[in-house]
PDB file of N, CA, C and O in Angstrom:
ATOM      1  N   UNK A   1     -58.480-124.768  46.831  1.00 56.00           N
ATOM      2  CA  UNK A   1     -58.374-123.357  46.714  1.00 56.00           C
ATOM      3  C   UNK A   1     -59.720-122.701  47.052  1.00 56.00           C
ATOM      4  O   UNK A   1     -60.767-123.239  46.628  1.00 56.00           O
ATOM      5  N   UNK A   2     -59.728-121.610  47.738  1.00 61.00           N
ATOM      6  CA  UNK A   2     -60.933-120.935  48.230  1.00 61.00           C
ATOM      7  C   UNK A   2     -61.600-120.274  47.037  1.00 61.00           C
ATOM      8  O   UNK A   2     -60.876-119.729  46.174  1.00 61.00           O
ATOM      9  N   UNK A   3     -62.880-120.283  47.012  1.00 63.00           N
ATOM     10  CA  UNK A   3     -63.685-119.581  45.942  1.00 63.00           C
ATOM     11  C   UNK A   3     -63.694-118.108  46.226  1.00 63.00           C
ATOM     12  O   UNK A   3     -63.964-117.688  47.358  1.00 63.00           O
ATOM     13  N   UNK A   4     -63.388-117.270  45.205  1.00 63.00           N
ATOM     14  CA  UNK A   4     -63.485-115.834  45.308  1.00 63.00           C
ATOM     15  C   UNK A   4     -64.939-115.441  45.474  1.00 63.00           C
ATOM     16  O   UNK A   4     -65.814-115.909  44.753  1.00 63.00           O
ATOM     17  N   UNK A   5     -65.127-114.410  46.303  1.00 64.00           N
ATOM     18  CA  UNK A   5     -66.470-113.823  46.390  1.00 64.00           C
ATOM     19  C   UNK A   5     -66.646-112.915  45.195  1.00 64.00           C
ATOM     20  O   UNK A   5     -65.812-112.085  44.867  1.00 64.00           O
ATOM     21  N   UNK A   6     -67.836-113.017  44.571  1.00 66.00           N
ATOM     22  CA  UNK A   6     -68.155-112.145  43.424  1.00 66.00           C
ATOM     23  C   UNK A   6     -68.922-110.927  43.896  1.00 66.00           C
ATOM     24  O   UNK A   6     -69.683-110.999  44.866  1.00 66.00           O
ATOM     25  N   UNK A   7     -68.673-109.826  43.183  1.00 86.00           N
ATOM     26  CA  UNK A   7     -69.458-108.583  43.525  1.00 86.00           C
ATOM     27  C   UNK A   7     -70.778-108.618  42.812  1.00 86.00           C
ATOM     28  O   UNK A   7     -71.588-107.695  43.018  1.00 86.00           O
ATOM     29  N   UNK A   8     -71.025-109.567  42.049  1.00 86.00           N
ATOM     30  CA  UNK A   8     -72.370-109.716  41.324  1.00 86.00           C
ATOM     31  C   UNK A   8     -73.007-111.072  41.687  1.00 86.00           C
ATOM     32  O   UNK A   8     -72.263-111.951  42.019  1.00 86.00           O
ATOM     33  N   UNK A   9     -74.271-111.127  41.543  1.00 91.00           N
ATOM     34  CA  UNK A   9     -75.003-112.321  41.836  1.00 91.00           C
ATOM     35  C   UNK A   9     -75.795-112.659  40.643  1.00 91.00           C
ATOM     36  O   UNK A   9     -76.349-111.769  39.940  1.00 91.00           O
ATOM     37  N   UNK A  10     -75.973-113.906  40.312  1.00 93.00           N
ATOM     38  CA  UNK A  10     -76.752-114.414  39.189  1.00 93.00           C
ATOM     39  C   UNK A  10     -78.064-114.858  39.665  1.00 93.00           C
ATOM     40  O   UNK A  10     -78.277-115.303  40.816  1.00 93.00           O
ATOM     41  N   UNK A  11     -79.112-114.661  38.796  1.00 93.00           N
ATOM     42  CA  UNK A  11     -80.446-115.201  39.098  1.00 93.00           C
ATOM     43  C   UNK A  11     -81.160-115.377  37.755  1.00 93.00           C
ATOM     44  O   UNK A  11     -80.797-114.839  36.728  1.00 93.00           O
ATOM     45  N   UNK A  12     -82.231-116.192  37.776  1.00 96.00           N
ATOM     46  CA  UNK A  12     -83.005-116.477  36.621  1.00 96.00           C
ATOM     47  C   UNK A  12     -84.124-115.424  36.467  1.00 96.00           C
ATOM     48  O   UNK A  12     -84.789-115.151  37.520  1.00 96.00           O
ATOM     49  N   UNK A  13     -84.339-114.940  35.286  1.00 95.00           N
ATOM     50  CA  UNK A  13     -85.448-114.008  35.035  1.00 95.00           C
ATOM     51  C   UNK A  13     -86.247-114.542  33.950  1.00 95.00           C
ATOM     52  O   UNK A  13     -85.766-114.839  32.860  1.00 95.00           O
ATOM     53  N   UNK A  14     -87.581-114.624  34.206  1.00 97.00           N
ATOM     54  CA  UNK A  14     -88.484-115.104  33.130  1.00 97.00           C
ATOM     55  C   UNK A  14     -89.119-113.828  32.599  1.00 97.00           C
ATOM     56  O   UNK A  14     -89.610-112.951  33.382  1.00 97.00           O
ATOM     57  N   UNK A  15     -89.207-113.641  31.302  1.00 97.00           N
ATOM     58  CA  UNK A  15     -89.719-112.467  30.627  1.00 97.00           C
ATOM     59  C   UNK A  15     -90.400-112.920  29.412  1.00 97.00           C
ATOM     60  O   UNK A  15     -89.988-113.823  28.703  1.00 97.00           O
ATOM     61  N   UNK A  16     -91.533-112.216  29.048  1.00 98.00           N
ATOM     62  CA  UNK A  16     -92.263-112.624  27.834  1.00 98.00           C
ATOM     63  C   UNK A  16     -91.456-112.231  26.617  1.00 98.00           C
ATOM     64  O   UNK A  16     -90.584-111.427  26.606  1.00 98.00           O
ATOM     65  N   UNK A  17     -91.757-112.909  25.540  1.00 98.00           N
ATOM     66  CA  UNK A  17     -90.970-112.796  24.275  1.00 98.00           C
ATOM     67  C   UNK A  17     -91.013-111.398  23.733  1.00 98.00           C
ATOM     68  O   UNK A  17     -89.982-110.879  23.244  1.00 98.00           O
ATOM     69  N   UNK A  18     -92.209-110.644  23.798  1.00 98.00           N
ATOM     70  CA  UNK A  18     -92.222-109.279  23.228  1.00 98.00           C
ATOM     71  C   UNK A  18     -91.366-108.368  24.026  1.00 98.00           C
ATOM     72  O   UNK A  18     -90.661-107.555  23.464  1.00 98.00           O
ATOM     73  N   UNK A  19     -91.379-108.483  25.336  1.00 98.00           N
ATOM     74  CA  UNK A  19     -90.538-107.621  26.248  1.00 98.00           C
ATOM     75  C   UNK A  19     -89.072-107.925  26.016  1.00 98.00           C
ATOM     76  O   UNK A  19     -88.277-107.001  25.849  1.00 98.00           O
ATOM     77  N   UNK A  20     -88.802-109.199  25.840  1.00 98.00           N
ATOM     78  CA  UNK A  20     -87.330-109.562  25.588  1.00 98.00           C
ATOM     79  C   UNK A  20     -86.877-108.995  24.263  1.00 98.00           C
ATOM     80  O   UNK A  20     -85.773-108.495  24.104  1.00 98.00           O
ATOM     81  N   UNK A  21     -87.745-109.120  23.224  1.00 98.00           N
ATOM     82  CA  UNK A  21     -87.310-108.511  21.973  1.00 98.00           C
ATOM     83  C   UNK A  21     -87.101-107.018  21.985  1.00 98.00           C
ATOM     84  O   UNK A  21     -86.117-106.524  21.445  1.00 98.00           O
ATOM     85  N   UNK A  22     -87.999-106.328  22.697  1.00 98.00           N
ATOM     86  CA  UNK A  22     -87.847-104.855  22.844  1.00 98.00           C
ATOM     87  C   UNK A  22     -86.533-104.543  23.633  1.00 98.00           C
ATOM     88  O   UNK A  22     -85.786-103.632  23.357  1.00 98.00           O
ATOM     89  N   UNK A  23     -86.297-105.330  24.666  1.00 98.00           N
ATOM     90  CA  UNK A  23     -85.061-105.142  25.506  1.00 98.00           C
ATOM     91  C   UNK A  23     -83.790-105.360  24.675  1.00 98.00           C
ATOM     92  O   UNK A  23     -82.875-104.570  24.780  1.00 98.00           O
ATOM     93  N   UNK A  24     -83.772-106.404  23.928  1.00 98.00           N
ATOM     94  CA  UNK A  24     -82.647-106.690  23.060  1.00 98.00           C
ATOM     95  C   UNK A  24     -82.422-105.610  22.045  1.00 98.00           C
ATOM     96  O   UNK A  24     -81.232-105.232  21.828  1.00 98.00           O
ATOM     97  N   UNK A  25     -83.460-105.056  21.427  1.00 98.00           N
ATOM     98  CA  UNK A  25     -83.282-103.984  20.496  1.00 98.00           C
ATOM     99  C   UNK A  25     -82.760-102.750  21.221  1.00 98.00           C
ATOM    100  O   UNK A  25     -81.854-102.060  20.693  1.00 98.00           O
ATOM    101  N   UNK A  26     -83.345-102.393  22.325  1.00 98.00           N
ATOM    102  CA  UNK A  26     -82.907-101.241  23.110  1.00 98.00           C
ATOM    103  C   UNK A  26     -81.372-101.380  23.403  1.00 98.00           C
ATOM    104  O   UNK A  26     -80.590-100.451  23.300  1.00 98.00           O
ATOM    105  N   UNK A  27     -80.993-102.503  23.923  1.00 98.00           N
ATOM    106  CA  UNK A  27     -79.588-102.847  24.241  1.00 98.00           C
ATOM    107  C   UNK A  27     -78.676-102.613  23.114  1.00 98.00           C
ATOM    108  O   UNK A  27     -77.655-102.037  23.102  1.00 98.00           O
ATOM    109  N   UNK A  28     -79.116-103.169  21.910  1.00 98.00           N
ATOM    110  CA  UNK A  28     -78.343-103.013  20.656  1.00 98.00           C
ATOM    111  C   UNK A  28     -78.222-101.590  20.277  1.00 98.00           C
ATOM    112  O   UNK A  28     -77.114-101.131  19.855  1.00 98.00           O
ATOM    113  N   UNK A  29     -79.289-100.783  20.441  1.00 98.00           N
ATOM    114  CA  UNK A  29     -79.227 -99.347  20.089  1.00 98.00           C
ATOM    115  C   UNK A  29     -78.278 -98.600  20.966  1.00 98.00           C
ATOM    116  O   UNK A  29     -77.697 -97.622  20.527  1.00 98.00           O
ATOM    117  N   UNK A  30     -78.085 -99.099  22.195  1.00 96.00           N
ATOM    118  CA  UNK A  30     -77.160 -98.427  23.140  1.00 96.00           C
ATOM    119  C   UNK A  30     -75.794 -99.066  23.168  1.00 96.00           C
ATOM    120  O   UNK A  30     -74.926 -98.751  24.022  1.00 96.00           O
ATOM    121  N   UNK A  31     -75.507-100.034  22.248  1.00 97.00           N
ATOM    122  CA  UNK A  31     -74.311-100.800  22.183  1.00 97.00           C
ATOM    123  C   UNK A  31     -73.944-101.461  23.468  1.00 97.00           C
ATOM    124  O   UNK A  31     -72.787-101.486  23.931  1.00 97.00           O
ATOM    125  N   UNK A  32     -74.956-102.052  24.100  1.00 97.00           N
ATOM    126  CA  UNK A  32     -74.822-102.822  25.324  1.00 97.00           C
ATOM    127  C   UNK A  32     -75.291-104.218  25.083  1.00 97.00           C
ATOM    128  O   UNK A  32     -76.056-104.518  24.205  1.00 97.00           O
ATOM    129  N   UNK A  33     -74.833-105.158  26.038  1.00 97.00           N
ATOM    130  CA  UNK A  33     -75.368-106.474  26.008  1.00 97.00           C
ATOM    131  C   UNK A  33     -76.819-106.406  26.650  1.00 97.00           C
ATOM    132  O   UNK A  33     -77.099-105.419  27.366  1.00 97.00           O
ATOM    133  N   UNK A  34     -77.605-107.413  26.511  1.00 97.00           N
ATOM    134  CA  UNK A  34     -78.885-107.456  27.115  1.00 97.00           C
ATOM    135  C   UNK A  34     -78.716-107.392  28.675  1.00 97.00           C
ATOM    136  O   UNK A  34     -79.489-106.657  29.353  1.00 97.00           O
ATOM    137  N   UNK A  35     -77.744-108.177  29.189  1.00 96.00           N
ATOM    138  CA  UNK A  35     -77.511-108.104  30.621  1.00 96.00           C
ATOM    139  C   UNK A  35     -77.073-106.683  31.046  1.00 96.00           C
ATOM    140  O   UNK A  35     -77.563-106.222  32.092  1.00 96.00           O
ATOM    141  N   UNK A  36     -76.200-106.092  30.361  1.00 96.00           N
ATOM    142  CA  UNK A  36     -75.755-104.726  30.669  1.00 96.00           C
ATOM    143  C   UNK A  36     -76.919-103.747  30.626  1.00 96.00           C
ATOM    144  O   UNK A  36     -76.977-102.823  31.497  1.00 96.00           O
ATOM    145  N   UNK A  37     -77.829-103.894  29.733  1.00 97.00           N
ATOM    146  CA  UNK A  37     -78.998-103.012  29.573  1.00 97.00           C
ATOM    147  C   UNK A  37     -79.876-103.185  30.835  1.00 97.00           C
ATOM    148  O   UNK A  37     -80.346-102.188  31.424  1.00 97.00           O
ATOM    149  N   UNK A  38     -80.078-104.459  31.245  1.00 97.00           N
ATOM    150  CA  UNK A  38     -80.897-104.683  32.441  1.00 97.00           C
ATOM    151  C   UNK A  38     -80.251-104.054  33.648  1.00 97.00           C
ATOM    152  O   UNK A  38     -80.964-103.480  34.508  1.00 97.00           O
ATOM    153  N   UNK A  39     -78.969-104.216  33.810  1.00 95.00           N
ATOM    154  CA  UNK A  39     -78.248-103.658  34.995  1.00 95.00           C
ATOM    155  C   UNK A  39     -78.371-102.143  34.942  1.00 95.00           C
ATOM    156  O   UNK A  39     -78.667-101.544  36.006  1.00 95.00           O
ATOM    157  N   UNK A  40     -78.316-101.520  33.767  1.00 96.00           N
ATOM    158  CA  UNK A  40     -78.427-100.055  33.705  1.00 96.00           C
ATOM    159  C   UNK A  40     -79.849 -99.637  34.090  1.00 96.00           C
ATOM    160  O   UNK A  40     -80.083 -98.680  34.831  1.00 96.00           O
ATOM    161  N   UNK A  41     -80.838-100.334  33.540  1.00 97.00           N
ATOM    162  CA  UNK A  41     -82.277-100.015  33.811  1.00 97.00           C
ATOM    163  C   UNK A  41     -82.572-100.121  35.317  1.00 97.00           C
ATOM    164  O   UNK A  41     -83.192 -99.214  35.937  1.00 97.00           O
ATOM    165  N   UNK A  42     -82.015-101.177  35.910  1.00 96.00           N
ATOM    166  CA  UNK A  42     -82.305-101.414  37.358  1.00 96.00           C
ATOM    167  C   UNK A  42     -81.598-100.289  38.165  1.00 96.00           C
ATOM    168  O   UNK A  42     -82.147 -99.705  39.135  1.00 96.00           O
ATOM    169  N   UNK A  43     -80.333-100.055  37.815  1.00 94.00           N
ATOM    170  CA  UNK A  43     -79.567 -99.007  38.556  1.00 94.00           C
ATOM    171  C   UNK A  43     -80.242 -97.643  38.481  1.00 94.00           C
ATOM    172  O   UNK A  43     -80.312 -96.906  39.452  1.00 94.00           O
ATOM    173  N   UNK A  44     -80.705 -97.297  37.302  1.00 95.00           N
ATOM    174  CA  UNK A  44     -81.368 -96.012  37.109  1.00 95.00           C
ATOM    175  C   UNK A  44     -82.690 -95.923  37.933  1.00 95.00           C
ATOM    176  O   UNK A  44     -82.943 -94.897  38.617  1.00 95.00           O
ATOM    177  N   UNK A  45     -83.437 -97.045  38.010  1.00 96.00           N
ATOM    178  CA  UNK A  45     -84.631 -97.063  38.737  1.00 96.00           C
ATOM    179  C   UNK A  45     -84.369 -96.907  40.231  1.00 96.00           C
ATOM    180  O   UNK A  45     -85.025 -96.208  40.975  1.00 96.00           O
ATOM    181  N   UNK A  46     -83.324 -97.569  40.649  1.00 96.00           N
ATOM    182  CA  UNK A  46     -82.898 -97.545  42.095  1.00 96.00           C
ATOM    183  C   UNK A  46     -82.465 -96.106  42.463  1.00 96.00           C
ATOM    184  O   UNK A  46     -82.823 -95.613  43.554  1.00 96.00           O
ATOM    185  N   UNK A  47     -81.649 -95.529  41.610  1.00 94.00           N
ATOM    186  CA  UNK A  47     -81.215 -94.116  41.890  1.00 94.00           C
ATOM    187  C   UNK A  47     -82.397 -93.160  41.909  1.00 94.00           C
ATOM    188  O   UNK A  47     -82.486 -92.332  42.800  1.00 94.00           O
ATOM    189  N   UNK A  48     -83.263 -93.277  40.928  1.00 95.00           N
ATOM    190  CA  UNK A  48     -84.441 -92.348  40.809  1.00 95.00           C
ATOM    191  C   UNK A  48     -85.326 -92.471  42.050  1.00 95.00           C
ATOM    192  O   UNK A  48     -85.864 -91.462  42.497  1.00 95.00           O
ATOM    193  N   UNK A  49     -85.396 -93.600  42.691  1.00 95.00           N
ATOM    194  CA  UNK A  49     -86.159 -93.832  43.889  1.00 95.00           C
ATOM    195  C   UNK A  49     -85.424 -93.719  45.182  1.00 95.00           C
ATOM    196  O   UNK A  49     -85.936 -94.063  46.218  1.00 95.00           O
ATOM    197  N   UNK A  50     -84.178 -93.316  45.130  1.00 94.00           N
ATOM    198  CA  UNK A  50     -83.353 -93.129  46.366  1.00 94.00           C
ATOM    199  C   UNK A  50     -83.066 -94.429  47.054  1.00 94.00           C
ATOM    200  O   UNK A  50     -82.878 -94.382  48.279  1.00 94.00           O
ATOM    201  N   UNK A  51     -82.944 -95.496  46.364  1.00 94.00           N
ATOM    202  CA  UNK A  51     -82.673 -96.760  46.946  1.00 94.00           C
ATOM    203  C   UNK A  51     -81.295 -97.374  46.718  1.00 94.00           C
ATOM    204  O   UNK A  51     -80.933 -98.437  47.122  1.00 94.00           O
ATOM    205  N   UNK A  52     -80.486 -96.636  45.985  1.00 83.00           N
ATOM    206  CA  UNK A  52     -79.086 -97.076  45.636  1.00 83.00           C
ATOM    207  C   UNK A  52     -78.128 -96.243  46.511  1.00 83.00           C
ATOM    208  O   UNK A  52     -78.205 -94.995  46.521  1.00 83.00           O
ATOM    209  N   UNK A  53     -77.247 -96.964  47.219  1.00 79.00           N
ATOM    210  CA  UNK A  53     -76.250 -96.300  48.006  1.00 79.00           C
ATOM    211  C   UNK A  53     -75.313 -95.574  47.132  1.00 79.00           C
ATOM    212  O   UNK A  53     -74.927 -96.023  46.019  1.00 79.00           O
ATOM    213  N   UNK A  54     -74.798 -94.387  47.562  1.00 71.00           N
ATOM    214  CA  UNK A  54     -73.965 -93.588  46.732  1.00 71.00           C
ATOM    215  C   UNK A  54     -72.632 -94.182  46.474  1.00 71.00           C
ATOM    216  O   UNK A  54     -72.037 -93.890  45.470  1.00 71.00           O
ATOM    217  N   UNK A  55     -72.094 -95.131  47.311  1.00 60.00           N
ATOM    218  CA  UNK A  55     -70.779 -95.689  47.082  1.00 60.00           C
ATOM    219  C   UNK A  55     -70.805 -96.820  46.123  1.00 60.00           C
ATOM    220  O   UNK A  55     -69.795 -97.458  45.838  1.00 60.00           O
ATOM    221  N   UNK A  56     -71.955 -97.230  45.600  1.00 49.00           N
ATOM    222  CA  UNK A  56     -72.005 -98.335  44.655  1.00 49.00           C
ATOM    223  C   UNK A  56     -71.407 -97.884  43.303  1.00 49.00           C
ATOM    224  O   UNK A  56     -71.423 -96.688  42.990  1.00 49.00           O
ATOM    225  N   UNK A  57     -70.945 -98.783  42.567  1.00 57.00           N
ATOM    226  CA  UNK A  57     -70.299 -98.477  41.265  1.00 57.00           C
ATOM    227  C   UNK A  57     -71.431 -97.969  40.306  1.00 57.00           C
ATOM    228  O   UNK A  57     -72.637 -98.282  40.440  1.00 57.00           O
ATOM    229  N   UNK A  58     -71.033 -97.092  39.415  1.00 57.00           N
ATOM    230  CA  UNK A  58     -71.966 -96.543  38.477  1.00 57.00           C
ATOM    231  C   UNK A  58     -72.339 -97.444  37.358  1.00 57.00           C
ATOM    232  O   UNK A  58     -71.565 -98.309  36.943  1.00 57.00           O
ATOM    233  N   UNK A  59     -73.627 -97.422  36.820  1.00 57.00           N
ATOM    234  CA  UNK A  59     -73.978 -98.271  35.715  1.00 57.00           C
ATOM    235  C   UNK A  59     -73.260 -97.862  34.500  1.00 57.00           C
ATOM    236  O   UNK A  59     -72.681 -96.735  34.403  1.00 57.00           O
ATOM    237  N   UNK A  60     -73.217 -98.640  33.459  1.00 59.00           N
ATOM    238  CA  UNK A  60     -72.587 -98.343  32.203  1.00 59.00           C
ATOM    239  C   UNK A  60     -73.143 -97.067  31.617  1.00 59.00           C
ATOM    240  O   UNK A  60     -74.372 -96.810  31.762  1.00 59.00           O
ATOM    241  N   UNK A  61     -72.294 -96.191  31.053  1.00 61.00           N
ATOM    242  CA  UNK A  61     -72.790 -95.018  30.478  1.00 61.00           C
ATOM    243  C   UNK A  61     -73.417 -95.169  29.187  1.00 61.00           C
ATOM    244  O   UNK A  61     -73.084 -96.075  28.474  1.00 61.00           O
ATOM    245  N   UNK A  62     -74.380 -94.271  28.808  1.00 59.00           N
ATOM    246  CA  UNK A  62     -74.907 -94.340  27.473  1.00 59.00           C
ATOM    247  C   UNK A  62     -73.981 -93.717  26.477  1.00 59.00           C
ATOM    248  O   UNK A  62     -72.997 -93.040  26.848  1.00 59.00           O
ATOM    249  N   UNK A  63     -74.279 -93.859  25.193  1.00 61.00           N
ATOM    250  CA  UNK A  63     -73.320 -93.305  24.204  1.00 61.00           C
ATOM    251  C   UNK A  63     -73.342 -91.810  24.266  1.00 61.00           C
ATOM    252  O   UNK A  63     -72.342 -91.172  24.013  1.00 61.00           O
ATOM    253  N   UNK A  64     -74.460 -91.137  24.614  1.00 59.00           N
ATOM    254  CA  UNK A  64     -74.518 -89.710  24.763  1.00 59.00           C
ATOM    255  C   UNK A  64     -73.654 -89.250  25.902  1.00 59.00           C
ATOM    256  O   UNK A  64     -73.037 -88.205  25.840  1.00 59.00           O
ATOM    257  N   UNK A  65     -73.552 -90.065  27.020  1.00 59.00           N
ATOM    258  CA  UNK A  65     -72.722 -89.626  28.157  1.00 59.00           C
ATOM    259  C   UNK A  65     -71.248 -89.804  27.818  1.00 59.00           C
ATOM    260  O   UNK A  65     -70.437 -89.163  28.355  1.00 59.00           O
ATOM    261  N   UNK A  66     -70.944 -90.803  26.922  1.00 56.00           N
ATOM    262  CA  UNK A  66     -69.531 -90.992  26.610  1.00 56.00           C
ATOM    263  C   UNK A  66     -69.016 -89.954  25.618  1.00 56.00           C
ATOM    264  O   UNK A  66     -67.850 -89.852  25.459  1.00 56.00           O
ATOM    265  N   UNK A  67     -69.904 -89.256  24.909  1.00 49.00           N
ATOM    266  CA  UNK A  67     -69.487 -88.295  23.889  1.00 49.00           C
ATOM    267  C   UNK A  67     -68.900 -86.994  24.550  1.00 49.00           C
ATOM    268  O   UNK A  67     -69.116 -86.674  25.596  1.00 49.00           O
TER     269      UNK A  67
END
């Protein structure tokens, strides 16, 4: 059976313990997984700098945006 192409790619990220702890807390505060928080941070940075194509899917919304 042919392998389905994924719209996401996996990679290893090395991050120091203090940064990881802060990221995990931020993610928990936003009710996101750590991975979801990283995706959101990266997408926001790409949009802010005009490097994200407009037809790409939107990052997860924050709680304030969902209200």
